[in-house]
Coordinates of C-alpha atoms in Angstrom, one line a residue:
X23 CA 11.3 25.3 16.4
X24 CA 8.0 27.0 15.2
X25 CA 4.7 25.2 14.9
X26 CA 4.9 24.8 11.1
X27 CA 8.4 23.1 11.4
X28 CA 6.9 20.8 14.0
X29 CA 4.1 19.8 11.6
X30 CA 6.7 19.1 8.8
X31 CA 8.8 17.0 11.2
X32 CA 5.8 15.1 12.3
X33 CA 4.8 14.5 8.7
X34 CA 8.3 13.1 7.9
X35 CA 8.3 10.8 11.0
X36 CA 4.8 9.5 10.3
X37 CA 5.7 8.8 6.6
X38 CA 8.9 6.9 7.7
X39 CA 6.8 4.8 10.1
X40 CA 4.4 4.0 7.3
X41 CA 7.2 3.1 5.0
X42 CA 8.8 0.8 7.6
X43 CA 5.6 -1.0 8.4
X44 CA 4.7 -1.5 4.7
X45 CA 8.1 -3.0 4.3
X46 CA 7.7 -5.3 7.3
X47 CA 4.1 -6.5 6.5
X48 CA 4.8 -8.6 3.4
X49 CA 7.2 -10.8 5.4
X50 CA 4.4 -11.9 7.7
X51 CA 2.4 -13.4 4.9
X52 CA 5.1 -14.2 2.4
X53 CA 4.9 -18.0 2.9
X54 CA 1.1 -18.2 3.4
X55 CA -0.4 -20.1 0.5
X56 CA -4.0 -18.9 0.7
X57 CA -5.8 -17.2 -2.2
X58 CA -5.2 -13.4 -2.5
X59 CA -8.9 -12.9 -2.1
X60 CA -8.9 -14.7 1.3
X61 CA -5.8 -12.8 2.5
X62 CA -7.2 -9.4 1.6
X63 CA -10.6 -10.2 3.1
X64 CA -9.1 -11.2 6.4
X65 CA -6.7 -8.3 6.5
X66 CA -9.5 -5.9 6.0
X67 CA -11.8 -7.7 8.4
X68 CA -9.2 -7.6 11.2
X69 CA -8.7 -3.9 10.5
X70 CA -12.4 -3.1 10.5
X71 CA -12.9 -5.0 13.8
X72 CA -10.1 -3.2 15.6
X73 CA -10.8 0.3 14.2
X74 CA -14.5 -0.1 15.1
X75 CA -13.6 -1.0 18.6
X76 CA -11.3 2.0 18.9
X77 CA -14.0 4.3 17.6
X78 CA -16.6 3.0 20.0
X79 CA -14.3 3.4 23.0
X80 CA -13.4 7.0 21.8
X81 CA -17.0 7.8 21.0
X82 CA -16.3 8.9 17.4
X83 CA -19.1 9.3 15.0
X84 CA -19.2 7.7 11.5
X85 CA -21.9 10.0 10.0
X86 CA -20.6 11.6 6.8
X87 CA -22.2 13.4 3.8
X88 CA -23.2 11.4 0.8
X89 CA -20.5 12.8 -1.5
X90 CA -17.9 12.1 1.1
X91 CA -19.2 8.5 1.5
X92 CA -19.0 8.0 -2.2
X93 CA -15.3 9.1 -2.3
X94 CA -14.6 6.8 0.7
X95 CA -16.1 3.9 -1.1
X96 CA -14.0 4.6 -4.2
X97 CA -11.0 4.9 -1.9
X98 CA -11.6 1.4 -0.6
X99 CA -12.2 -0.1 -4.0
X100 CA -9.1 1.5 -5.7
X101 CA -6.7 1.0 -2.8
X102 CA -6.9 -2.1 -0.6
X103 CA -9.4 -3.5 -3.1
X104 CA -8.4 -3.5 -6.8
X105 CA -4.9 -2.2 -6.5
X106 CA -3.9 -4.9 -4.0
X107 CA -5.5 -7.7 -6.0
X108 CA -3.8 -6.6 -9.2
X109 CA -0.5 -6.3 -7.4
X110 CA -0.8 -9.8 -5.9
X111 CA -1.8 -11.3 -9.3
X112 CA 1.1 -9.6 -11.0
X113 CA 3.5 -11.0 -8.5
X114 CA 2.5 -14.5 -9.6
X115 CA 3.2 -13.6 -13.3
X116 CA 6.4 -11.4 -13.2
X117 CA 7.8 -11.9 -9.7
X118 CA 7.6 -9.7 -6.6
X119 CA 10.5 -7.3 -7.5
X120 CA 9.4 -6.3 -11.0
X121 CA 5.8 -6.1 -9.8
X122 CA 6.9 -3.8 -7.0
X123 CA 8.9 -1.5 -9.3
X124 CA 6.0 -1.1 -11.7
X125 CA 3.3 -0.7 -9.0
X126 CA 5.4 2.0 -7.3
X127 CA 4.9 4.2 -10.4
X128 CA 1.9 5.3 -8.2
X129 CA 4.3 8.0 -7.0
X130 CA 4.2 9.6 -10.5
X131 CA 0.5 9.1 -10.9
X132 CA -0.2 10.7 -7.5
X133 CA 2.0 13.7 -8.2
X134 CA 0.5 14.2 -11.7
X135 CA -3.1 13.9 -10.4
X136 CA -2.4 16.2 -7.5
X137 CA -1.2 18.8 -10.0
X138 CA -4.1 18.3 -12.4
X139 CA -6.8 18.7 -9.7
X140 CA -4.9 21.7 -8.2
X141 CA -4.4 19.8 -5.0
X142 CA -0.7 20.6 -4.9
X143 CA 1.8 22.5 -7.0
X144 CA 4.5 20.2 -8.2
X145 CA 7.9 21.9 -8.3
X146 CA 11.0 20.9 -10.4
X147 CA 12.5 19.6 -7.1
X148 CA 9.5 17.2 -6.7
X149 CA 9.9 15.9 -10.2
X150 CA 13.7 15.4 -9.9
X151 CA 13.4 13.9 -6.5
X152 CA 10.7 11.4 -7.6
X153 CA 12.7 10.3 -10.7
X154 CA 15.9 9.9 -8.6
X155 CA 14.2 7.9 -5.8
X156 CA 12.4 5.7 -8.3
X157 CA 15.8 5.0 -10.1
X158 CA 17.2 4.0 -6.7
X159 CA 14.3 1.5 -6.2
X160 CA 15.0 0.0 -9.6
X161 CA 18.7 -0.4 -8.8
X162 CA 17.9 -1.9 -5.4
X163 CA 15.8 -4.6 -6.9
X164 CA 17.7 -5.0 -10.2
X165 CA 19.5 -8.3 -9.3
X166 CA 16.2 -10.1 -8.6
X167 CA 14.2 -9.2 -11.7
X168 CA 12.5 -11.8 -13.9
X169 CA 13.6 -11.4 -17.5
X170 CA 11.6 -14.2 -19.2
X171 CA 9.2 -12.2 -21.3
X172 CA 6.1 -14.0 -22.7
X173 CA 2.4 -13.3 -22.8
X174 CA 1.9 -14.0 -19.1
X175 CA 4.7 -11.7 -18.3
X176 CA 3.2 -8.9 -20.4
X177 CA -0.1 -9.4 -18.6
X178 CA 1.7 -9.2 -15.3
X179 CA 3.3 -5.9 -16.4
X180 CA -0.1 -4.5 -17.3
X181 CA -1.5 -5.6 -13.9
X182 CA 1.3 -3.9 -12.0
X183 CA 1.0 -0.6 -14.0
X184 CA -2.8 -0.5 -13.5
X185 CA -2.2 -1.3 -9.8
X186 CA 0.1 1.8 -9.6
X187 CA -2.6 3.9 -11.3
X188 CA -5.2 2.8 -8.8
X189 CA -2.9 3.5 -5.9
X190 CA -2.3 7.0 -7.4
X191 CA -6.1 7.6 -7.3
X192 CA -6.3 6.3 -3.8
X193 CA -3.5 8.6 -2.6
X194 CA -5.2 11.6 -4.0
X195 CA -8.5 10.7 -2.4
X196 CA -6.7 10.0 0.8
X197 CA -5.1 13.5 0.7
X198 CA -8.6 15.1 0.2
X199 CA -10.2 13.0 2.9
X200 CA -7.6 13.6 5.6
X201 CA -8.2 17.4 5.3
X202 CA -11.8 16.8 6.1
X203 CA -12.1 13.7 8.2
X204 CA -10.6 11.9 11.2
X205 CA -8.1 9.3 9.9
X206 CA -9.9 6.5 11.8
X207 CA -13.2 7.3 10.1
X208 CA -11.4 7.1 6.7
X209 CA -10.0 3.7 7.7
X210 CA -13.4 2.5 8.8
X211 CA -15.2 3.2 5.5
X212 CA -12.2 2.2 3.4
X213 CA -12.1 -1.2 5.1
X214 CA -15.9 -1.7 4.6
X215 CA -15.6 -0.9 0.9
X216 CA -12.7 -3.2 0.4
X217 CA -14.3 -6.0 2.4
X218 CA -17.5 -5.8 0.4
X219 CA -15.5 -6.0 -2.8
X220 CA -13.6 -9.1 -1.6
X221 CA -16.9 -10.8 -0.6
X222 CA -18.3 -10.0 -4.0
X223 CA -15.2 -11.3 -5.8
X224 CA -15.0 -14.5 -3.7
X225 CA -18.7 -15.2 -4.4
X226 CA -18.5 -14.6 -8.1
X227 CA -15.3 -16.6 -8.4
X228 CA -16.6 -19.7 -6.6
X229 CA -20.0 -19.5 -8.2
X230 CA -18.1 -19.7 -11.5
X231 CA -16.1 -22.7 -10.4
X232 CA -19.0 -24.3 -8.6
X233 CA -16.7 -24.7 -5.7
X234 CA -18.4 -22.7 -2.9
X235 CA -18.7 -25.5 -0.3
X236 CA -15.0 -26.3 -0.6
X237 CA -14.1 -22.6 -0.2
X238 CA -16.3 -22.2 2.8
X239 CA -14.6 -25.1 4.4
X240 CA -11.2 -23.7 3.4
X241 CA -12.0 -20.3 5.0
X242 CA -13.2 -22.0 8.1
X243 CA -10.0 -24.0 8.2
X244 CA -8.0 -20.8 7.7
X245 CA -9.7 -19.2 10.7
X246 CA -8.6 -21.9 13.1
X247 CA -4.9 -21.9 12.1
X248 CA -2.1 -19.8 13.5
X249 CA -1.6 -18.3 10.0
X250 CA -4.8 -16.3 10.7
X251 CA -2.9 -14.4 13.4
X252 CA -0.1 -13.5 10.9
X253 CA -2.5 -12.4 8.2
X254 CA -4.6 -10.3 10.7
X255 CA -1.4 -8.7 12.1
X256 CA -0.3 -7.9 8.6
X257 CA -3.7 -6.2 8.0
X258 CA -3.5 -4.2 11.2
X259 CA 0.1 -3.0 10.4
X260 CA -0.7 -2.2 6.8
X261 CA -4.3 -1.0 6.7
X262 CA -4.5 0.6 10.1
X263 CA -1.2 1.7 11.7
X264 CA 0.8 2.4 8.5
X265 CA -2.1 3.9 6.6
X266 CA -3.0 6.3 9.5
X267 CA 0.7 7.3 9.6
X268 CA 0.6 7.8 5.8
X269 CA -2.5 10.0 6.2
X270 CA -0.6 12.0 8.8
X271 CA 2.2 12.5 6.3
X272 CA -0.3 13.5 3.6
X273 CA -2.0 16.0 5.9
X274 CA 1.3 17.8 6.9
X275 CA 3.4 17.4 3.8
X276 CA 1.1 17.0 0.8
X277 CA 1.2 14.2 -1.7
X278 CA 4.8 14.1 -3.1
X279 CA 7.1 13.7 -0.1
X280 CA 5.2 11.0 1.7
X281 CA 4.8 9.1 -1.5
X282 CA 8.6 9.3 -2.2
X283 CA 9.3 8.1 1.4
X284 CA 7.3 5.0 0.8
X285 CA 9.7 4.0 -1.9
X286 CA 11.9 2.8 0.9
X287 CA 9.3 0.0 1.7
X288 CA 10.6 -2.6 -0.8
X289 CA 14.2 -1.9 0.3
X290 CA 13.2 -2.3 3.9
X291 CA 11.6 -5.6 3.0
X292 CA 14.9 -6.8 1.5
X293 CA 16.9 -5.6 4.5
X294 CA 14.6 -7.3 7.0
X295 CA 14.7 -10.5 4.8
X296 CA 18.4 -10.7 5.8
X297 CA 17.2 -11.7 9.3
X298 CA 14.0 -13.6 8.4
X299 CA 15.2 -15.5 5.3
X300 CA 19.0 -15.1 5.7
X301 CA 19.3 -13.1 2.5
X302 CA 22.5 -11.2 1.9
X303 CA 22.2 -7.5 1.5
X304 CA 23.7 -6.7 -1.9
X305 CA 25.8 -3.7 -2.9
X306 CA 22.8 -2.7 -5.1
X307 CA 20.6 -2.4 -2.1
X308 CA 23.1 -0.2 -0.3
X309 CA 23.5 2.0 -3.4
X310 CA 19.7 2.1 -3.7
X311 CA 19.4 3.5 -0.1
X312 CA 21.9 6.3 -0.8
X313 CA 20.1 7.2 -4.1
X314 CA 16.7 7.3 -2.5
X315 CA 18.0 9.5 0.3
X316 CA 19.5 11.9 -2.3
X317 CA 16.2 12.0 -4.2
X318 CA 14.2 12.6 -1.0
X319 CA 16.6 15.4 0.0
X320 CA 16.2 17.1 -3.4
X321 CA 12.4 16.8 -3.2
X322 CA 12.5 18.3 0.4
X323 CA 14.4 21.4 -0.7
X324 CA 11.2 23.4 -0.7
X325 CA 11.0 23.0 3.1
X326 CA 14.4 24.5 3.8

């Protein structure tokens, strides 16, 4: 096997690891009743703490050019910042499965943007594979969709779609950055940006409600409970290990293939739920897996 084939294989394996961990992570925080702001803040704080420690031990520098720093800040704002918050809010309005389907339209946004900015040439196989895999995701989650359409439901739909748009932007910036920077440096600045956004949102929210003292006590109480460990672990899995793996996939495969592979994440969540929540794996989920694999195979034809 030549070096190029090894890089491709490494990209596939890294993307699969990312998809699996993103499928596992929600189960760690599924029953935690904290505000989305607090959860996102702690997840990013734990990630920043560990990645900072790793970088100190490895002697890595965090000095970057101003234009790179601006892109990294935008990456943090759009990805683990705004996209995550909109996704969590949409879950409350339209349910986790419909919110997941709509937010995963990021695959199309990322592919389209990659083509527009000449970052990657999108082939007919990429387009067909993306459509087929997304169809598989819809089928896999179809028996759990909320169908009560009202004003709140429509707002939730908008939140999910905008979340997907922001994740598309974040994916493109991630691809650009991983070609120029160490993945750990990207995670470092991304976490700082998202952390600052969460602090700002929490401050504005509680100044508005004149409820700051209560929230400070609430956050203090959160920090001394065992749920803090679950939220922190979820952050490390999602924002550090999975994201670095995804960056590896982006570096070796481009935008489309790693994005398609992440469509397995919601299906993985359902499969793991069989053991965590005693859910039954439905026929739709099994069909979904087959369809997603077919779509991934079609999109991968260019590597054969």
